[in-house]
Amino acid sequence: MIVLMISLMQYALTYELDVNTFSNYLDVQNRHLHLEWLLNMDKKYINATSTYKFQVIGRSINKITLDIYKLNIYSTYLQNGLSLQHTIDYPYADSDQGQRLNIQLDKTYYKGQYIELSIKYSIDSRSRSISFMTKEQTSTKTMPYLFSQCEDANCRALAPLQDTPSVKQTYTATVIFKDTEAADVFMSADESKEEFQVLYRPQDQAGFTWKYKYFIQKVPIPSYLIAIVAGNIKKVPTSTGGRTFLVSEPDKIQAYTDELREMEKFMQAIEQYIGPYTWGTYTLVIQPPSFPIGGMENPLLTFANPTIMTGTGSGLDVTIHEMAHSWFGNTITCVNWANMWINEGFTVFLERKASLFHYNISDDIKLNAIIGNTSMYQDMLGFGLDSNFSSLHPDTTGLNPDDSFSKIPYEKGYQFLTYLESIVGEVDFQQMLRAYLVQYKYQSIDQQEFQNFLLRYLYEQGVDDYSTKRYKILENWNKWVYSPGLPPVILDFSTVKLTEAYDYTQSYINADGKQPTKWEDYINFLHSQKQVFLEDLFKQAQNNLLKLNVIEQIDKDLKLTEENDFELKFRWFRAILTAGDKTRLKQISDFLGSVGRGKMVYPVYRALNLLDHDFAVQIFKTHEAFYHPIAKNNIKNILGLKEISIQ
Ligand SMILES: [Zn+2]
């Protein structure tokens, strides 16, 4: 106990603790993970062995505890074959955070010593991180499909792990799969030229052959960045430059490649602001429609939602965002999920800098900040303006950190950094960020460390008016980070394009079911302006000012119910449901069954639930099998269907 307290104190002196892991990561940390996975995609399970190289960092240990979530654990043993005892318990009554795997070691190990051990286990269809899809759920309908999604704390459903962003490890993997179930497999790692020793080689049978792929991730990464995708997929280069690639099902690959032809240029725009990309190649996977989020920045293998492919390039800001994570999130990582803005706020900041370099439309950046601010405010209202989930430092003790997920770390984080930049000056702030990346490369840090670095950097650089700048930086820092609700300083993102969008809404409201004279202005709006207009319609609906005859006229003019750009379509459906329109429920049901991206599905379910709870539940039941487990969980929360299960 005393030993634990000392090590806790040593760690606490530097960084915040992670309250969402059951692992004893303050005493022992994994340095390397090897996975051997045998995929049974049709039968929806994976036979697995994970091997670890732990290093003792506390004074001594005789036990290792790891996070798991609905994994079947068969055995734990040392590399010399000696079997180890293990138990599983439930530190919290519900299983939202999963279980704790306690491995009793054969003896006491002391600071600096390594412990190499293996765990045999399996993953089945109850997994929260792996989505096992049938071939009918894919686009080409020839093979089943599988993909993982681990952020926030879902990699514990992939393997027994220290499921905390504060621990980084390298990893290797051997993936064994049937040639009839997957054309190819990719992981968030390079393909290894070296073949690893395989523990279990299954026999080929009539009708299929087992294939082997080997992966290596040489850069230490947090567990939540481990990722896999398998199915009828193919990898192709996207553009000149030789470092950007695309993975998708073959039927869509040409259209996607065409739309992503500027990927190399996006990368160059980011590099122009922040410095060179250091991870080697960059591959974007366009996932099936049930992928629950816009994108996931798995290193060397970003996953993206097909809704970003609109045919017009309007959804590609997600691509720039995920690329920007290569610097913020993947190179420097938050130490726990309370500090998620250390990943997301910085990434949005870099994304918007790069977008400005690439597109050179400053109004678009401002409008995106306004749209982001609106989404953030809606999330805050959902949590309550005085809830700490509405702050940049949510307390997720005893909870699944996914429950606190919102736009707040993205947009409040972005606004905070923009505010700091306004104090420091653009050039000095850019140079500071470059130095910050060098200082904390491959480390995990908290917001206090960022503050320490920022002040130290400015002091050491001898910037003008250091004392005044220091005062201004510290003046509101704690309010920005810890106070719930809107930021302590309101930034001005106004532009004439914003006024145009608001005037456009008003022209429809005033026309009261007739066609306004300038209705065609919409066609030449920026994509962000169209979103502002639809957000404004939603606001009008909330204030009972959007009448059904106005909805009819807008739809007649702009064909929004038939819109293929889901970024616009979901906002339209949310607005009309909030206005009480029940005439398009069939199209709304079709929409909810064709897209699984939370950002688009949750607001529509929320609006539908308020309008007609029973119908919302009925639609959810119809499409339940289509959704990823993360989305399913969140929709159940929205509809009040969440059950508590121990198993
Ligand atoms: Zn992000």
XYZ file of C-alpha atoms and ligand atoms in Angstrom:
648
model
C 0.000 0.000 0.000
C 2.775 2.402 0.931
C 4.628 1.503 -2.251
C 1.522 2.210 -4.300
C 0.994 5.527 -2.593
C 4.564 6.605 -3.232
C 4.358 5.756 -6.893
C 0.969 7.452 -7.136
C 2.467 10.560 -5.614
C 5.434 10.493 -7.978
C 3.134 10.293 -10.964
C 0.619 12.799 -9.652
C 3.384 15.334 -9.247
C 3.720 15.362 -12.977
C 0.492 14.399 -14.741
C -3.175 13.806 -13.988
C -4.330 10.226 -13.402
C -6.618 8.315 -15.738
C -9.794 7.412 -13.827
C -11.111 5.225 -16.650
C -8.630 2.398 -16.525
C -8.575 -0.487 -14.046
C -4.966 -1.254 -14.911
C -2.121 -0.704 -12.441
C -0.319 1.442 -15.037
C 1.388 3.564 -12.419
C 3.393 0.535 -11.316
C 3.934 -1.326 -14.562
C 3.674 -0.306 -18.215
C 3.575 -2.288 -21.398
C 6.363 -1.482 -23.851
C 5.492 -3.856 -26.696
C 2.408 -5.815 -27.688
C 2.219 -8.682 -30.150
C -1.176 -9.844 -31.387
C -1.893 -13.103 -33.150
C -5.450 -13.089 -34.469
C -7.245 -15.812 -36.331
C -10.312 -14.261 -37.928
C -13.555 -16.179 -38.300
C -15.485 -13.451 -40.009
C -18.543 -15.432 -41.042
C -18.983 -16.851 -37.542
C -18.159 -13.486 -35.951
C -15.332 -14.347 -33.630
C -11.570 -14.005 -33.371
C -9.258 -16.489 -31.678
C -6.430 -14.496 -30.193
C -3.176 -14.582 -28.331
C -1.665 -11.354 -27.056
C 1.919 -11.179 -25.817
C 3.285 -8.306 -23.742
C 6.580 -6.921 -22.629
C 5.803 -5.129 -19.367
C 8.300 -2.987 -17.498
C 8.005 -2.376 -13.771
C 8.125 1.353 -13.062
C 6.921 1.322 -9.450
C 9.104 -0.080 -6.684
C 7.809 -3.636 -6.996
C 4.769 -5.624 -8.143
C 3.369 -9.137 -7.887
C 0.225 -8.589 -9.935
C -0.734 -7.028 -13.267
C -4.247 -5.735 -13.808
C -5.627 -5.024 -17.273
C -8.837 -3.675 -18.766
C -11.150 -6.036 -20.638
C -14.657 -5.756 -22.048
C -16.636 -8.920 -22.821
C -13.559 -10.900 -23.829
C -13.400 -14.647 -23.213
C -10.158 -15.195 -21.296
C -8.785 -18.765 -21.485
C -5.281 -18.698 -20.024
C -2.414 -16.482 -18.946
C 1.182 -17.694 -18.961
C 4.790 -16.515 -18.896
C 7.056 -16.886 -21.902
C 8.697 -19.942 -20.330
C 5.280 -21.624 -20.379
C 4.593 -21.244 -16.670
C 0.876 -20.772 -16.256
C -0.363 -17.857 -14.153
C -3.540 -17.559 -12.109
C -6.058 -14.962 -13.146
C -9.372 -13.627 -11.887
C -11.928 -11.245 -13.354
C -13.919 -8.761 -11.343
C -16.286 -5.847 -11.846
C -15.064 -2.709 -10.118
C -18.342 -0.979 -11.022
C -21.780 -2.533 -10.735
C -22.666 -1.979 -14.365
C -20.330 -3.188 -17.082
C -20.090 0.031 -19.056
C -16.410 0.353 -18.337
C -15.875 -3.375 -18.670
C -14.081 -5.671 -16.272
C -10.719 -5.966 -14.590
C -8.423 -8.869 -15.389
C -6.103 -9.598 -12.437
C -3.023 -11.655 -13.277
C -1.134 -13.038 -10.300
C 2.590 -13.148 -11.098
C 4.876 -16.032 -10.097
C 6.995 -13.797 -7.849
C 7.702 -10.195 -6.983
C 9.249 -8.114 -9.740
C 11.205 -4.935 -9.040
C 11.598 -1.557 -10.662
C 13.197 -1.768 -14.120
C 12.552 -5.505 -14.592
C 10.649 -6.799 -17.601
C 7.840 -9.356 -17.526
C 6.902 -11.124 -20.750
C 3.572 -12.893 -20.658
C 0.812 -14.062 -22.990
C -2.958 -14.281 -22.808
C -5.130 -16.621 -24.846
C -8.582 -15.203 -25.415
C -11.320 -14.731 -27.957
C -13.451 -11.846 -29.192
C -17.050 -12.476 -30.199
C -19.955 -10.491 -31.578
C -20.585 -8.830 -28.182
C -17.448 -6.761 -28.772
C -17.830 -3.022 -28.371
C -14.881 -2.210 -30.614
C -15.243 -4.677 -33.477
C -18.096 -4.484 -35.893
C -18.652 -7.833 -37.597
C -20.700 -7.260 -40.715
C -22.349 -9.800 -42.953
C -21.673 -9.692 -46.680
C -25.217 -8.388 -47.200
C -24.267 -5.302 -45.191
C -21.413 -4.429 -47.563
C -21.470 -2.678 -50.879
C -20.104 -5.515 -53.048
C -21.961 -8.222 -51.052
C -19.290 -10.849 -51.728
C -17.494 -11.176 -48.375
C -18.138 -10.342 -44.720
C -16.490 -7.213 -43.342
C -14.863 -6.331 -40.072
C -13.533 -3.116 -38.598
C -12.554 -1.815 -35.188
C -13.191 1.480 -33.413
C -11.336 1.889 -30.136
C -11.498 5.527 -29.061
C -12.284 6.366 -26.266
C -12.002 3.363 -23.988
C -13.014 0.543 -26.302
C -9.708 -1.142 -27.083
C -10.331 -3.203 -23.948
C -12.843 -5.031 -26.173
C -10.037 -5.815 -28.644
C -7.467 -7.259 -26.254
C -6.667 -7.182 -22.532
C -4.830 -3.862 -22.369
C -3.805 -0.928 -20.281
C -6.650 0.982 -21.859
C -5.413 4.470 -21.124
C -4.010 7.095 -23.496
C -1.224 7.707 -20.984
C 0.632 4.468 -21.826
C 2.306 4.101 -25.222
C 3.702 0.937 -26.721
C 4.929 -0.381 -30.039
C 3.041 -3.308 -31.547
C 3.320 -6.134 -34.045
C 0.599 -8.459 -35.287
C -0.012 -11.610 -37.273
C -3.471 -11.810 -38.797
C -4.678 -15.136 -40.194
C -7.788 -15.144 -42.366
C -9.624 -17.176 -44.980
C -9.172 -16.052 -48.575
C -12.914 -16.516 -49.027
C -13.711 -14.125 -46.147
C -11.328 -11.255 -46.869
C -9.520 -10.090 -49.979
C -7.164 -8.142 -47.736
C -6.508 -6.988 -44.175
C -4.897 -3.765 -42.943
C -3.878 -2.528 -39.513
C -2.720 0.809 -38.068
C 0.853 -0.275 -38.759
C 3.228 -0.944 -41.630
C 3.093 -4.306 -43.349
C 6.087 -6.238 -42.042
C 8.525 -7.847 -44.458
C 9.558 -10.146 -41.638
C 7.239 -13.056 -40.825
C 6.635 -13.555 -37.115
C 6.599 -16.894 -35.386
C 3.063 -18.247 -35.496
C 1.682 -20.119 -32.473
C -1.196 -21.824 -34.254
C -1.405 -22.701 -37.946
C -4.868 -23.897 -38.933
C -5.280 -26.500 -41.670
C -6.542 -25.465 -45.096
C -9.827 -27.101 -45.958
C -11.763 -27.703 -49.143
C -13.045 -24.391 -50.422
C -10.641 -21.994 -48.780
C -7.004 -21.242 -47.944
C -5.677 -19.522 -44.834
C -3.717 -16.371 -45.564
C -1.198 -14.645 -43.290
C -0.364 -10.968 -42.942
C 2.239 -9.429 -40.643
C 2.221 -5.880 -39.283
C 4.655 -3.692 -37.376
C 4.109 -0.335 -35.670
C 7.532 0.940 -34.644
C 6.301 4.191 -33.096
C 4.959 3.880 -29.538
C 1.198 4.526 -29.602
C -1.621 4.478 -27.048
C -3.834 1.370 -27.171
C -6.803 3.246 -28.610
C -4.896 3.689 -31.873
C -4.707 -0.056 -32.576
C -7.002 -0.762 -35.519
C -7.916 -3.405 -38.065
C -10.065 -3.598 -41.172
C -10.766 -6.739 -43.251
C -13.107 -7.606 -46.089
C -13.424 -7.277 -49.819
C -11.066 -4.315 -49.803
C -8.259 -3.052 -51.947
C -5.513 -0.441 -51.569
C -4.625 2.048 -54.314
C -2.492 5.202 -54.487
C -4.589 8.384 -54.470
C -2.422 10.974 -56.127
C 1.076 11.908 -57.090
C 3.578 12.145 -54.287
C 3.679 8.430 -53.503
C 2.685 8.648 -49.858
C -1.131 8.846 -49.812
C -3.283 5.772 -50.389
C -6.931 4.805 -50.312
C -8.578 1.581 -49.135
C -12.180 0.677 -49.886
C -14.393 -1.892 -51.480
C -13.448 -2.131 -55.182
C -16.782 -0.940 -56.632
C -16.435 2.547 -55.160
C -12.695 2.953 -55.376
C -12.557 4.938 -58.611
C -15.132 7.505 -57.509
C -13.398 7.886 -54.147
C -9.968 8.219 -55.752
C -11.281 10.950 -58.035
C -12.749 12.893 -55.143
C -9.589 12.464 -53.044
C -7.170 13.560 -55.761
C -5.991 16.508 -53.621
C -4.992 14.385 -50.621
C -1.286 14.971 -51.122
C -1.957 18.699 -51.312
C -3.905 18.597 -48.033
C -0.865 17.022 -46.428
C 1.386 19.717 -47.857
C -0.926 22.445 -46.538
C -0.704 20.988 -43.031
C 3.069 20.642 -43.310
C 3.304 24.246 -44.418
C 1.948 25.300 -41.035
C 3.323 22.722 -38.631
C 6.346 20.961 -40.183
C 7.040 17.582 -41.815
C 4.843 14.485 -41.583
C 6.978 11.883 -39.822
C 4.896 8.698 -40.027
C 5.866 7.654 -43.599
C 2.824 6.824 -45.707
C -0.779 7.894 -45.128
C -3.725 5.648 -45.945
C -7.400 6.574 -45.768
C -9.991 3.811 -45.468
C -13.500 4.708 -46.591
C -15.610 2.477 -44.367
C -19.108 1.087 -44.900
C -22.063 3.367 -43.994
C -22.465 1.964 -40.474
C -19.111 3.442 -39.404
C -20.197 5.399 -36.310
C -18.020 8.492 -36.549
C -16.745 10.908 -39.187
C -13.194 9.712 -39.021
C -10.718 7.972 -36.758
C -7.083 8.905 -36.880
C -5.536 5.426 -36.570
C -1.876 5.970 -37.464
C -1.001 4.953 -41.039
C -4.647 3.907 -41.466
C -7.238 6.632 -40.947
C -10.818 5.380 -41.034
C -13.415 7.668 -42.577
C -17.142 7.649 -43.017
C -18.502 7.348 -46.579
C -20.700 10.395 -45.917
C -17.568 12.524 -46.458
C -17.710 11.453 -50.103
C -20.411 13.773 -51.414
C -19.196 13.889 -55.002
C -18.438 17.603 -54.677
C -15.517 17.585 -52.231
C -17.655 19.353 -49.616
C -16.970 16.719 -46.925
C -13.207 16.651 -47.205
C -12.572 18.806 -44.140
C -12.798 15.493 -42.253
C -9.817 14.221 -44.254
C -7.762 17.271 -43.323
C -8.837 16.877 -39.687
C -7.757 13.229 -39.524
C -4.451 13.997 -41.226
C -3.845 16.775 -38.700
C -4.176 14.193 -35.906
C -0.860 12.732 -37.076
C 0.657 15.648 -35.153
C -1.890 16.294 -32.405
C -3.332 13.144 -30.861
C -0.971 10.617 -32.397
C 2.417 12.266 -31.821
C 1.381 14.146 -28.663
C -1.520 12.482 -26.858
C -3.799 13.481 -23.993
C -2.958 11.744 -20.727
C -6.612 10.898 -19.963
C -10.046 11.550 -21.540
C -10.615 14.601 -19.349
C -7.875 16.210 -21.443
C -9.312 15.211 -24.799
C -8.991 18.783 -26.068
C -5.220 18.249 -26.036
C -5.993 15.939 -28.990
C -9.086 17.468 -30.539
C -8.853 21.206 -29.914
C -5.317 21.302 -31.318
C -6.353 19.175 -34.290
C -9.284 21.437 -35.189
C -6.936 24.409 -34.861
C -4.423 22.825 -37.272
C -7.209 21.623 -39.593
C -8.517 25.182 -39.998
C -5.036 26.622 -40.538
C -4.423 24.043 -43.278
C -7.871 24.599 -44.825
C -7.069 28.276 -45.050
C -3.751 27.530 -46.785
C -5.424 25.120 -49.171
C -8.707 26.854 -50.039
C -7.852 30.428 -49.043
C -11.450 31.266 -48.053
C -11.278 32.948 -44.665
C -15.067 33.354 -44.505
C -15.368 29.572 -44.687
C -13.108 29.160 -41.634
C -15.219 31.644 -39.695
C -18.459 29.965 -40.705
C -17.074 26.548 -39.723
C -16.141 27.993 -36.341
C -19.697 29.306 -35.976
C -21.226 25.958 -36.997
C -18.867 24.243 -34.553
C -19.873 26.673 -31.843
C -23.562 25.977 -32.484
C -23.043 22.202 -32.251
C -21.000 22.705 -29.106
C -23.731 24.809 -27.539
C -26.348 22.178 -28.366
C -24.164 19.539 -26.706
C -23.821 21.802 -23.675
C -27.592 22.197 -23.466
C -27.875 18.404 -23.680
C -25.524 17.954 -20.718
C -26.745 21.078 -18.890
C -24.866 24.373 -19.015
C -23.583 23.832 -15.489
C -22.564 20.188 -15.994
C -18.817 19.576 -15.883
C -19.294 17.651 -19.146
C -19.844 21.145 -20.615
C -16.314 22.102 -19.569
C -12.980 21.318 -21.211
C -12.268 18.963 -18.320
C -15.142 16.457 -17.893
C -15.063 14.152 -14.885
C -15.763 10.623 -16.115
C -15.039 8.772 -12.883
C -17.060 5.564 -12.841
C -18.435 6.179 -16.327
C -17.733 5.104 -19.853
C -15.858 8.171 -21.172
C -17.882 7.833 -24.396
C -20.800 9.245 -22.382
C -19.004 12.602 -22.154
C -18.132 12.659 -25.847
C -19.219 15.897 -27.499
C -18.093 18.789 -29.671
C -16.817 20.628 -26.597
C -13.175 19.442 -26.653
C -13.132 20.206 -30.379
C -14.699 23.639 -30.490
C -14.070 25.082 -27.042
C -10.535 23.730 -27.414
C -10.251 25.426 -30.805
C -11.581 28.695 -29.435
C -9.214 28.569 -26.467
C -6.222 28.094 -28.771
C -7.460 30.874 -31.060
C -7.766 33.105 -27.991
C -4.224 32.194 -26.862
C -2.953 32.871 -30.385
C -4.532 36.340 -30.251
C -2.524 37.077 -27.092
C 0.762 35.533 -28.250
C 0.668 36.605 -31.905
C 0.300 34.364 -34.945
C 3.975 33.869 -35.751
C 5.117 33.181 -32.198
C 2.173 30.843 -31.644
C 3.023 28.836 -34.754
C 6.663 28.558 -33.701
C 5.579 27.574 -30.181
C 3.423 24.738 -31.578
C 6.335 23.457 -33.642
C 8.590 23.480 -30.574
C 5.851 21.815 -28.485
C 5.764 18.922 -30.972
C 9.506 18.435 -30.684
C 9.435 18.623 -26.885
C 6.639 16.063 -26.325
C 7.045 13.781 -29.344
C 5.540 10.322 -28.608
C 4.494 11.365 -25.110
C 1.145 11.808 -23.360
C 0.562 15.033 -21.443
C -2.134 17.035 -19.651
C -3.297 20.626 -20.045
C -1.179 21.872 -17.141
C 1.939 20.659 -18.927
C 0.876 22.546 -22.039
C 0.455 25.707 -19.988
C 3.890 25.205 -18.389
C 5.455 24.708 -21.800
C 3.727 27.713 -23.369
C 4.869 30.102 -20.645
C 8.380 28.649 -20.536
C 8.694 28.882 -24.311
C 7.613 32.522 -24.455
C 9.954 33.406 -21.608
C 12.944 31.622 -23.158
C 12.279 33.186 -26.543
C 12.295 36.629 -24.959
C 9.039 37.665 -26.641
C 7.924 41.298 -26.403
C 5.706 42.178 -23.438
C 6.235 38.793 -21.831
C 4.782 39.866 -18.466
C 1.601 41.254 -19.999
C 1.179 38.173 -22.191
C 1.779 35.873 -19.241
C -0.822 37.766 -17.225
C -3.380 37.551 -20.032
C -2.733 33.855 -20.623
C -3.205 33.003 -16.964
C -6.052 35.462 -16.357
C -8.804 33.213 -17.712
C -6.993 29.878 -18.116
C -8.824 28.013 -15.394
C -12.184 29.372 -16.499
C -11.509 28.174 -20.049
C -10.572 24.709 -18.841
C -12.712 24.022 -15.790
C -15.796 26.245 -16.005
C -18.822 24.648 -17.651
C -20.819 26.407 -20.332
C -19.822 28.979 -22.887
C -16.202 30.207 -22.949
C -15.221 33.113 -20.662
C -14.263 35.156 -23.724
C -16.571 35.280 -26.740
C -14.624 35.393 -29.995
C -15.892 37.266 -33.017
C -16.278 35.042 -36.093
C -18.870 37.229 -37.789
C -18.765 37.725 -41.560
C -21.106 39.086 -44.186
C -21.645 35.486 -45.354
C -23.252 34.766 -41.995
C -25.675 37.660 -42.357
C -26.520 36.483 -45.886
C -27.418 33.023 -44.580
C -29.596 34.429 -41.789
C -31.318 36.834 -44.206
C -31.988 33.904 -46.511
C -33.791 32.010 -43.718
C -35.791 35.105 -42.894
C -36.808 35.543 -46.528
C -38.501 32.130 -46.420
C -40.128 32.752 -43.051
C -41.452 36.110 -44.268
C -42.695 34.667 -47.587
C -44.991 32.413 -45.509
C -45.267 29.508 -47.927
C -44.505 31.403 -51.119
C -41.245 31.472 -53.075
C -38.948 34.336 -51.998
C -37.503 36.411 -54.828
C -33.882 35.521 -54.134
C -34.443 31.812 -53.502
C -31.729 30.876 -56.018
C -28.994 32.480 -53.877
C -28.650 29.112 -52.127
C -27.063 27.560 -55.204
C -24.012 29.802 -54.916
C -23.721 29.619 -51.131
C -20.540 28.219 -49.576
C -21.162 24.730 -48.207
C -20.687 26.120 -44.713
C -23.255 28.840 -45.485
C -25.793 26.186 -46.436
C -25.172 24.523 -43.087
C -25.648 27.840 -41.276
C -28.964 28.310 -43.078
C -30.136 24.819 -42.030
C -28.960 25.382 -38.449
C -30.936 28.617 -38.480
C -34.026 26.783 -39.730
C -33.647 24.425 -36.768
C -33.485 27.402 -34.414
C -36.632 28.847 -36.006
C -38.342 25.476 -35.527
C -37.351 25.416 -31.851
C -38.974 28.842 -31.506
C -42.135 27.623 -33.291
C -41.466 29.960 -36.211
C -40.975 27.354 -38.947
C -44.387 26.629 -40.381
C -45.307 23.565 -42.431
C -46.167 25.614 -45.536
C -42.667 27.149 -45.399
C -41.131 23.659 -45.164
C -43.089 22.624 -48.250
C -41.866 25.637 -50.230
C -38.230 25.195 -49.189
C -38.297 21.534 -50.167
C -39.955 22.321 -53.476
C -37.207 24.848 -54.260
C -34.115 23.200 -52.791
C -35.011 19.455 -52.892
C -33.471 18.913 -49.460
C -35.348 15.675 -48.734
C -33.640 14.205 -51.812
C -30.239 15.733 -50.945
C -27.275 13.344 -51.337
C -25.025 15.417 -49.107
C -25.837 14.009 -45.672
C -24.185 16.926 -43.876
C -27.066 19.019 -45.199
C -29.711 16.326 -45.150
C -29.496 15.493 -41.456
C -29.840 19.197 -40.553
C -32.900 19.445 -42.766
C -34.568 16.421 -41.168
C -33.771 17.666 -37.669
C -35.302 21.065 -38.455
C -38.506 19.734 -39.994
C -39.077 17.139 -37.258
C -38.624 19.871 -34.663
C -41.215 21.915 -36.560
C -43.634 18.980 -36.202
C -43.577 17.810 -39.834
C -44.716 14.172 -40.030
C -45.055 13.975 -43.799
C -41.535 12.746 -44.551
C -41.174 9.978 -41.953
C -40.610 7.301 -44.596
C -37.635 9.221 -46.052
C -36.341 9.884 -42.549
C -36.550 6.201 -41.692
C -34.670 5.354 -44.919
C -32.028 7.919 -43.992
C -31.620 6.468 -40.477
C -31.191 3.018 -41.973
C -28.580 4.068 -44.503
C -26.134 6.018 -42.336
C -24.622 5.126 -38.974
C -22.539 8.259 -38.365
C -23.436 9.491 -34.895
C -23.112 13.177 -35.703
C -25.886 12.779 -38.280
C -28.042 10.096 -36.724
C -28.200 11.201 -33.065
C -29.695 14.673 -33.690
C -32.365 13.200 -35.959
C -33.231 10.529 -33.362
C -33.382 13.249 -30.690
C -35.808 15.318 -32.758
C -37.860 12.266 -33.724
C -37.992 11.088 -30.117
C -39.455 14.415 -29.031
C -42.020 14.310 -31.816
C -43.061 10.664 -31.548
C -41.183 8.420 -29.107
C -42.927 5.204 -30.143
C -42.167 5.758 -33.800
C -38.523 6.589 -32.979
C -38.218 3.300 -31.073
C -39.878 1.437 -33.917
C -37.408 2.868 -36.457
C -34.490 2.054 -34.177
C -35.645 -1.564 -33.823
C -35.957 -1.810 -37.614
C -32.383 -0.636 -38.170
C -30.730 -1.866 -34.971
C -28.690 -4.615 -36.664
C -27.212 -2.066 -39.063
C -25.612 0.152 -36.391
C -22.155 -0.161 -34.892
C -22.236 -1.093 -31.155
C -21.087 2.430 -30.172
C -23.899 4.075 -32.148
C -26.412 1.523 -30.891
C -25.460 2.352 -27.319
C -25.810 6.094 -27.857
C -29.163 5.822 -29.647
C -30.475 3.677 -26.804
C -29.387 6.451 -24.437
C -31.264 9.038 -26.505
C -34.417 6.924 -26.611
C -34.219 5.991 -22.943
C -33.777 2.296 -23.761
C -30.466 1.773 -22.039
C -30.363 -1.428 -20.027
C -27.740 -2.254 -17.459
C -26.082 -5.615 -17.889
C -23.409 -7.305 -15.856
C -22.390 -9.892 -18.456
Zn -10.444 14.402 -34.203
